[in-house]
mmCIF file of C-alpha atoms in Angstrom:
data_model
loop_
_atom_site.group_PDB
_atom_site.id
_atom_site.type_symbol
_atom_site.label_atom_id
_atom_site.label_comp_id
_atom_site.label_asym_id
_atom_site.label_seq_id
_atom_site.Cartn_x
_atom_site.Cartn_y
_atom_site.Cartn_z
ATOM 1 C CA MET A 1352 16.171 25.787 18.943
ATOM 2 C CA ALA A 1353 19.790 25.232 17.973
ATOM 3 C CA LYS A 1354 20.095 22.359 20.425
ATOM 4 C CA ALA A 1355 16.970 20.724 19.018
ATOM 5 C CA LYS A 1356 18.349 20.972 15.482
ATOM 6 C CA ALA A 1357 21.696 19.548 16.612
ATOM 7 C CA LYS A 1358 19.989 16.594 18.270
ATOM 8 C CA ALA A 1359 17.836 15.981 15.192
ATOM 9 C CA GLY A 1360 20.945 16.121 12.998
ATOM 10 C CA ALA A 1361 22.728 13.651 15.263
ATOM 11 C CA ARG A 1362 19.793 11.258 15.121
ATOM 12 C CA HIS A 1363 19.342 11.399 11.344
ATOM 13 C CA VAL A 1364 22.081 10.788 8.813
ATOM 14 C CA GLY A 1365 21.199 11.267 5.151
ATOM 15 C CA VAL A 1366 22.673 8.812 2.651
ATOM 16 C CA ARG A 1367 22.191 9.364 -1.079
ATOM 17 C CA LEU A 1368 22.039 6.103 -2.986
ATOM 18 C CA GLN A 1369 21.356 6.461 -6.673
ATOM 19 C CA GLY A 1370 22.186 4.494 -9.800
ATOM 20 C CA VAL A 1371 25.600 2.831 -9.568
ATOM 21 C CA ALA A 1372 25.920 3.484 -5.821
ATOM 22 C CA ARG A 1373 22.671 1.655 -5.100
ATOM 23 C CA GLU A 1374 23.692 -1.270 -7.314
ATOM 24 C CA ALA A 1375 27.096 -1.481 -5.617
ATOM 25 C CA VAL A 1376 25.529 -1.650 -2.146
ATOM 26 C CA VAL A 1377 23.060 -4.314 -3.282
ATOM 27 C CA ILE A 1378 25.852 -6.384 -4.853
ATOM 28 C CA VAL A 1379 27.983 -6.156 -1.689
ATOM 29 C CA LEU A 1380 25.042 -7.209 0.510
ATOM 30 C CA LEU A 1381 24.179 -10.125 -1.772
ATOM 31 C CA ALA A 1382 27.833 -11.209 -1.942
ATOM 32 C CA LEU A 1383 28.091 -11.222 1.864
ATOM 33 C CA CYS A 1384 24.797 -13.095 2.107
ATOM 34 C CA VAL A 1385 25.882 -15.785 -0.356
ATOM 35 C CA PHE A 1386 29.346 -16.070 1.209
ATOM 36 C CA LEU A 1387 27.958 -16.615 4.718
ATOM 37 C CA LEU A 1388 25.234 -18.957 3.514
ATOM 38 C CA LEU A 1389 27.607 -21.164 1.534
ATOM 39 C CA ALA A 1390 30.128 -21.169 4.372
ATOM 40 C CA MET A 1391 27.460 -22.338 6.816
ATOM 41 C CA LEU A 1392 25.924 -24.900 4.483
ATOM 42 C CA SER A 1393 29.339 -26.454 3.824
ATOM 43 C CA TYR A 1394 30.372 -26.503 7.487
ATOM 44 C CA HIS A 1395 32.539 -29.478 8.368
ATOM 45 C CA ALA A 1396 33.449 -30.369 11.945
ATOM 46 C CA GLY A 1397 36.952 -31.434 10.864
ATOM 47 C CA ASP A 1398 37.861 -28.067 9.361
ATOM 48 C CA PRO A 1399 40.383 -26.001 11.347
ATOM 49 C CA GLY A 1400 38.427 -23.376 13.267
ATOM 50 C CA TRP A 1401 37.703 -21.702 16.565
ATOM 51 C CA SER A 1402 36.399 -24.838 18.322
ATOM 52 C CA TYR A 1403 38.626 -27.333 16.474
ATOM 53 C CA ARG A 1404 41.387 -29.116 18.366
ATOM 54 C CA GLY A 1405 43.730 -31.338 16.445
ATOM 55 C CA PRO A 1406 46.187 -31.458 13.575
ATOM 56 C CA GLU A 1407 45.844 -29.100 10.636
ATOM 57 C CA THR A 1408 43.829 -30.740 7.889
ATOM 58 C CA GLU A 1409 42.669 -29.797 4.430
ATOM 59 C CA VAL A 1410 39.776 -27.335 4.480
ATOM 60 C CA ALA A 1411 36.545 -28.835 3.120
ATOM 61 C CA ASN A 1412 34.475 -25.651 3.411
ATOM 62 C CA TRP A 1413 33.393 -24.190 0.070
ATOM 63 C CA MET A 1414 34.497 -20.720 1.162
ATOM 64 C CA GLY A 1415 37.989 -21.743 2.250
ATOM 65 C CA ALA A 1416 39.715 -21.195 5.578
ATOM 66 C CA LEU A 1417 37.926 -17.912 6.285
ATOM 67 C CA GLY A 1418 34.529 -19.462 5.613
ATOM 68 C CA ALA A 1419 35.362 -22.446 7.817
ATOM 69 C CA TRP A 1420 36.453 -20.182 10.681
ATOM 70 C CA LEU A 1421 33.390 -17.923 10.428
ATOM 71 C CA ALA A 1422 30.985 -20.858 10.249
ATOM 72 C CA ASP A 1423 32.638 -22.493 13.239
ATOM 73 C CA VAL A 1424 32.500 -19.323 15.357
ATOM 74 C CA MET A 1425 28.894 -18.506 14.493
ATOM 75 C CA TYR A 1426 27.609 -22.065 14.904
ATOM 76 C CA SER A 1427 29.512 -22.417 18.182
ATOM 77 C CA LEU A 1428 28.060 -19.237 19.666
ATOM 78 C CA LEU A 1429 24.536 -19.283 18.214
ATOM 79 C CA GLY A 1430 23.832 -22.749 16.840
ATOM 80 C CA THR A 1431 21.375 -22.834 13.966
ATOM 81 C CA SER A 1432 20.288 -19.263 14.826
ATOM 82 C CA ALA A 1433 23.448 -18.099 13.054
ATOM 83 C CA LEU A 1434 21.507 -18.569 9.801
ATOM 84 C CA TRP A 1435 19.613 -15.378 10.653
ATOM 85 C CA PHE A 1436 22.663 -13.350 9.593
ATOM 86 C CA PRO A 1437 22.664 -14.280 5.867
ATOM 87 C CA GLY A 1438 18.883 -14.015 5.972
ATOM 88 C CA VAL A 1439 19.009 -10.430 7.251
ATOM 89 C CA LEU A 1440 21.636 -9.490 4.665
ATOM 90 C CA GLY A 1441 19.512 -10.945 1.879
ATOM 91 C CA PHE A 1442 16.412 -9.144 3.199
ATOM 92 C CA ALA A 1443 18.320 -5.833 3.282
ATOM 93 C CA ALA A 1444 19.428 -6.296 -0.337
ATOM 94 C CA TRP A 1445 15.884 -7.167 -1.424
ATOM 95 C CA TRP A 1446 14.431 -4.151 0.399
ATOM 96 C CA LEU A 1447 17.011 -1.847 -1.156
ATOM 97 C CA MET A 1448 16.252 -3.144 -4.654
ATOM 98 C CA ARG A 1449 12.506 -2.646 -4.177
ATOM 99 C CA SER A 1450 12.737 0.759 -2.522
ATOM 100 C CA ARG A 1451 12.156 3.774 -4.763
ATOM 101 C CA GLN A 1452 13.817 6.207 -2.403
ATOM 102 C CA VAL A 1453 16.901 8.103 -3.511
ATOM 103 C CA THR A 1454 17.883 9.669 -0.199
ATOM 104 C CA PHE A 1455 17.774 7.477 2.899
ATOM 105 C CA GLU A 1456 17.618 8.986 6.368
ATOM 106 C CA LEU A 1457 19.278 6.752 8.899
ATOM 107 C CA ASP A 1458 17.467 7.292 12.191
ATOM 108 C CA MET A 1459 19.770 6.143 14.976
ATOM 109 C CA LEU A 1460 16.845 5.528 17.341
ATOM 110 C CA ALA A 1461 15.016 3.431 14.746
ATOM 111 C CA LEU A 1462 18.244 1.533 14.040
ATOM 112 C CA ALA A 1463 18.680 0.811 17.762
ATOM 113 C CA VAL A 1464 15.104 -0.495 17.908
ATOM 114 C CA ARG A 1465 15.732 -2.770 14.901
ATOM 115 C CA VAL A 1466 18.924 -4.098 16.483
ATOM 116 C CA ALA A 1467 17.015 -4.762 19.715
ATOM 117 C CA GLY A 1468 14.425 -6.737 17.738
ATOM 118 C CA PHE A 1469 17.176 -8.758 16.055
ATOM 119 C CA VAL A 1470 18.776 -9.517 19.430
ATOM 120 C CA MET A 1471 15.389 -10.635 20.812
ATOM 121 C CA LEU A 1472 14.929 -12.915 17.808
ATOM 122 C CA LEU A 1473 18.395 -14.416 18.254
ATOM 123 C CA LEU A 1474 17.888 -15.008 21.975
ATOM 124 C CA GLY A 1475 14.497 -16.617 21.394
ATOM 125 C CA THR A 1476 15.646 -18.981 18.660
ATOM 126 C CA THR A 1477 18.804 -20.002 20.526
ATOM 127 C CA LEU A 1478 16.650 -20.776 23.571
ATOM 128 C CA LEU A 1479 14.264 -22.871 21.468
ATOM 129 C CA GLY A 1480 17.173 -24.670 19.813
ATOM 130 C CA ALA A 1481 18.811 -25.583 23.111
ATOM 131 C CA LEU A 1482 15.504 -26.452 24.775
ATOM 132 C CA HIS A 1483 13.755 -28.565 22.146
ATOM 133 C CA PHE A 1484 16.307 -29.538 19.494
ATOM 134 C CA TYR A 1485 19.357 -30.571 21.485
ATOM 135 C CA SER A 1486 20.973 -33.778 20.255
ATOM 136 C CA PRO A 1487 24.253 -35.328 21.390
ATOM 137 C CA ASP A 1488 24.810 -36.505 17.811
ATOM 138 C CA SER A 1489 24.511 -33.017 16.337
ATOM 139 C CA MET A 1490 27.138 -32.052 13.774
ATOM 140 C CA LEU A 1491 27.279 -28.545 15.270
ATOM 141 C CA PRO A 1492 29.984 -27.865 17.900
ATOM 142 C CA TYR A 1493 27.569 -27.019 20.754
ATOM 143 C CA GLY A 1494 24.233 -28.239 19.443
ATOM 144 C CA ALA A 1495 21.320 -26.385 17.896
ATOM 145 C CA GLY A 1496 21.323 -23.669 20.568
ATOM 146 C CA GLY A 1497 25.039 -22.973 20.631
ATOM 147 C CA ILE A 1498 26.928 -21.697 23.661
ATOM 148 C CA LEU A 1499 24.473 -18.822 24.102
ATOM 149 C CA GLY A 1500 21.391 -21.028 24.086
ATOM 150 C CA GLU A 1501 22.870 -23.646 26.407
ATOM 151 C CA GLY A 1502 23.991 -20.952 28.833
ATOM 152 C CA LEU A 1503 20.577 -19.285 28.846
ATOM 153 C CA VAL A 1504 18.751 -22.579 29.393
ATOM 154 C CA THR A 1505 21.111 -23.562 32.223
ATOM 155 C CA THR A 1506 20.557 -20.179 33.872
ATOM 156 C CA LEU A 1507 16.783 -19.950 33.446
ATOM 157 C CA MET A 1508 15.744 -23.567 33.984
ATOM 158 C CA PRO A 1509 16.043 -23.546 37.807
ATOM 159 C CA ILE A 1510 13.977 -20.339 37.947
ATOM 160 C CA LEU A 1511 11.273 -20.867 35.307
ATOM 161 C CA SER A 1512 11.152 -24.620 34.644
ATOM 162 C CA HIS A 1513 10.924 -26.154 31.186
ATOM 163 C CA SER A 1514 7.535 -24.659 30.303
ATOM 164 C CA GLY A 1515 8.519 -21.210 31.555
ATOM 165 C CA VAL A 1516 11.685 -21.144 29.466
ATOM 166 C CA GLY A 1517 9.686 -22.200 26.410
ATOM 167 C CA LEU A 1518 7.199 -19.384 27.049
ATOM 168 C CA VAL A 1519 10.021 -16.821 27.330
ATOM 169 C CA ALA A 1520 11.570 -18.101 24.094
ATOM 170 C CA ALA A 1521 8.251 -17.874 22.245
ATOM 171 C CA ALA A 1522 7.652 -14.350 23.568
ATOM 172 C CA LEU A 1523 11.115 -13.238 22.401
ATOM 173 C CA VAL A 1524 10.600 -14.664 18.913
ATOM 174 C CA LEU A 1525 7.061 -13.328 18.512
ATOM 175 C CA GLY A 1526 8.076 -9.920 19.855
ATOM 176 C CA GLY A 1527 11.408 -9.604 18.074
ATOM 177 C CA PHE A 1528 10.211 -10.498 14.564
ATOM 178 C CA PRO A 1529 7.778 -7.556 14.087
ATOM 179 C CA ILE A 1530 10.237 -5.126 15.699
ATOM 180 C CA LEU A 1531 12.961 -6.190 13.263
ATOM 181 C CA THR A 1532 10.888 -6.452 10.098
ATOM 182 C CA ARG A 1533 8.029 -4.004 10.855
ATOM 183 C CA VAL A 1534 5.648 -6.751 9.764
ATOM 184 C CA SER A 1535 2.641 -7.086 12.063
ATOM 185 C CA TRP A 1536 1.536 -10.601 12.926
ATOM 186 C CA LEU A 1537 -2.090 -9.512 12.360
ATOM 187 C CA ASP A 1538 -1.247 -8.167 8.904
ATOM 188 C CA LEU A 1539 0.682 -11.349 8.151
ATOM 189 C CA THR A 1540 -2.223 -13.603 9.152
ATOM 190 C CA ASP A 1541 -4.628 -11.444 7.121
ATOM 191 C CA GLU A 1542 -2.380 -11.740 4.065
ATOM 192 C CA VAL A 1543 -2.011 -15.512 4.490
ATOM 193 C CA GLY A 1544 -5.783 -15.850 4.819
ATOM 194 C CA PHE A 1545 -6.363 -13.677 1.746
ATOM 195 C CA GLN A 1546 -3.905 -15.690 -0.349
ATOM 196 C CA ALA A 1547 -5.441 -18.958 0.900
ATOM 197 C CA CYS A 1548 -8.902 -17.725 -0.178
ATOM 198 C CA ARG A 1549 -7.524 -16.758 -3.593
ATOM 199 C CA LEU A 1550 -5.947 -20.187 -3.944
ATOM 200 C CA GLY A 1551 -9.218 -21.840 -2.914
ATOM 201 C CA ARG A 1552 -11.203 -19.838 -5.497
ATOM 202 C CA TRP A 1553 -8.641 -20.686 -8.190
ATOM 203 C CA VAL A 1554 -8.806 -24.415 -7.370
ATOM 204 C CA HIS A 1555 -12.620 -24.267 -7.321
ATOM 205 C CA GLN A 1556 -12.708 -22.582 -10.727
ATOM 206 C CA LEU A 1557 -10.182 -25.049 -12.094
ATOM 207 C CA LEU A 1558 -12.140 -28.065 -10.843
ATOM 208 C CA GLY A 1559 -15.406 -26.510 -12.008
ATOM 209 C CA GLY A 1560 -14.046 -26.001 -15.508
ATOM 210 C CA TRP A 1561 -12.630 -29.535 -15.532
ATOM 211 C CA THR A 1562 -15.918 -31.141 -14.465
ATOM 212 C CA THR A 1563 -17.802 -29.081 -17.056
ATOM 213 C CA SER A 1564 -15.470 -30.224 -19.835
ATOM 214 C CA VAL A 1565 -15.783 -33.848 -18.708
ATOM 215 C CA ALA A 1566 -19.588 -33.583 -18.658
ATOM 216 C CA SER A 1567 -19.614 -32.158 -22.187
ATOM 217 C CA ILE A 1568 -17.391 -34.968 -23.476
ATOM 218 C CA ARG A 1569 -19.431 -37.875 -22.032
ATOM 219 C CA PRO A 1570 -22.622 -37.427 -24.140
ATOM 220 C CA SER A 1571 -20.637 -37.253 -27.365
ATOM 221 C CA ALA A 1572 -18.754 -40.376 -26.285
ATOM 222 C CA GLY A 1573 -22.142 -42.133 -25.759
ATOM 223 C CA ARG A 1574 -23.381 -41.166 -29.220
ATOM 224 C CA ILE A 1575 -20.269 -42.681 -30.722
#
């Protein structure tokens, strides 16, 4: 019994976030999200960084030398998939703002599963970037797939062929997204269909009201 309680205590860590503490965590997450996003959006190949070779030049990145270095490292390793990082930070801040919980239990097993889903998503998108969006004229240091994507494609292509690698990439993306976000693809398609039906009914009502108003105006216009 004592061992079971010890294991449960090791797996779950309670964190009390309330009032100012919650706001501080949200602000930090949003600040990191904005910093990374602006650093990546203002990436410049001529900025001194991890992959840059040449004389020291003035930093053009909006976030300074640190932003230029981070953007260069992340784009070099992951390509465009590096944009998942500010996205995840922003999603975490949004979830924390919406959540009504006061005490959060951090389940280490659940956290490991989420991290595994994020890794699957990264691997899948880097594979897709290297496989379908490679361009020698890309402004990124190692193309859309980065070093990771290019290495995976080079390794898997002789074994699986082009179509096989694409299938693996799609499976990783489609499997990693629900594991990371806990959003089922079936629930997502149902919600999209429901919202599309609502939009269709709204447009139908709008057009119906417009045609009715036009029909009521025409007879009066004829009498004039």
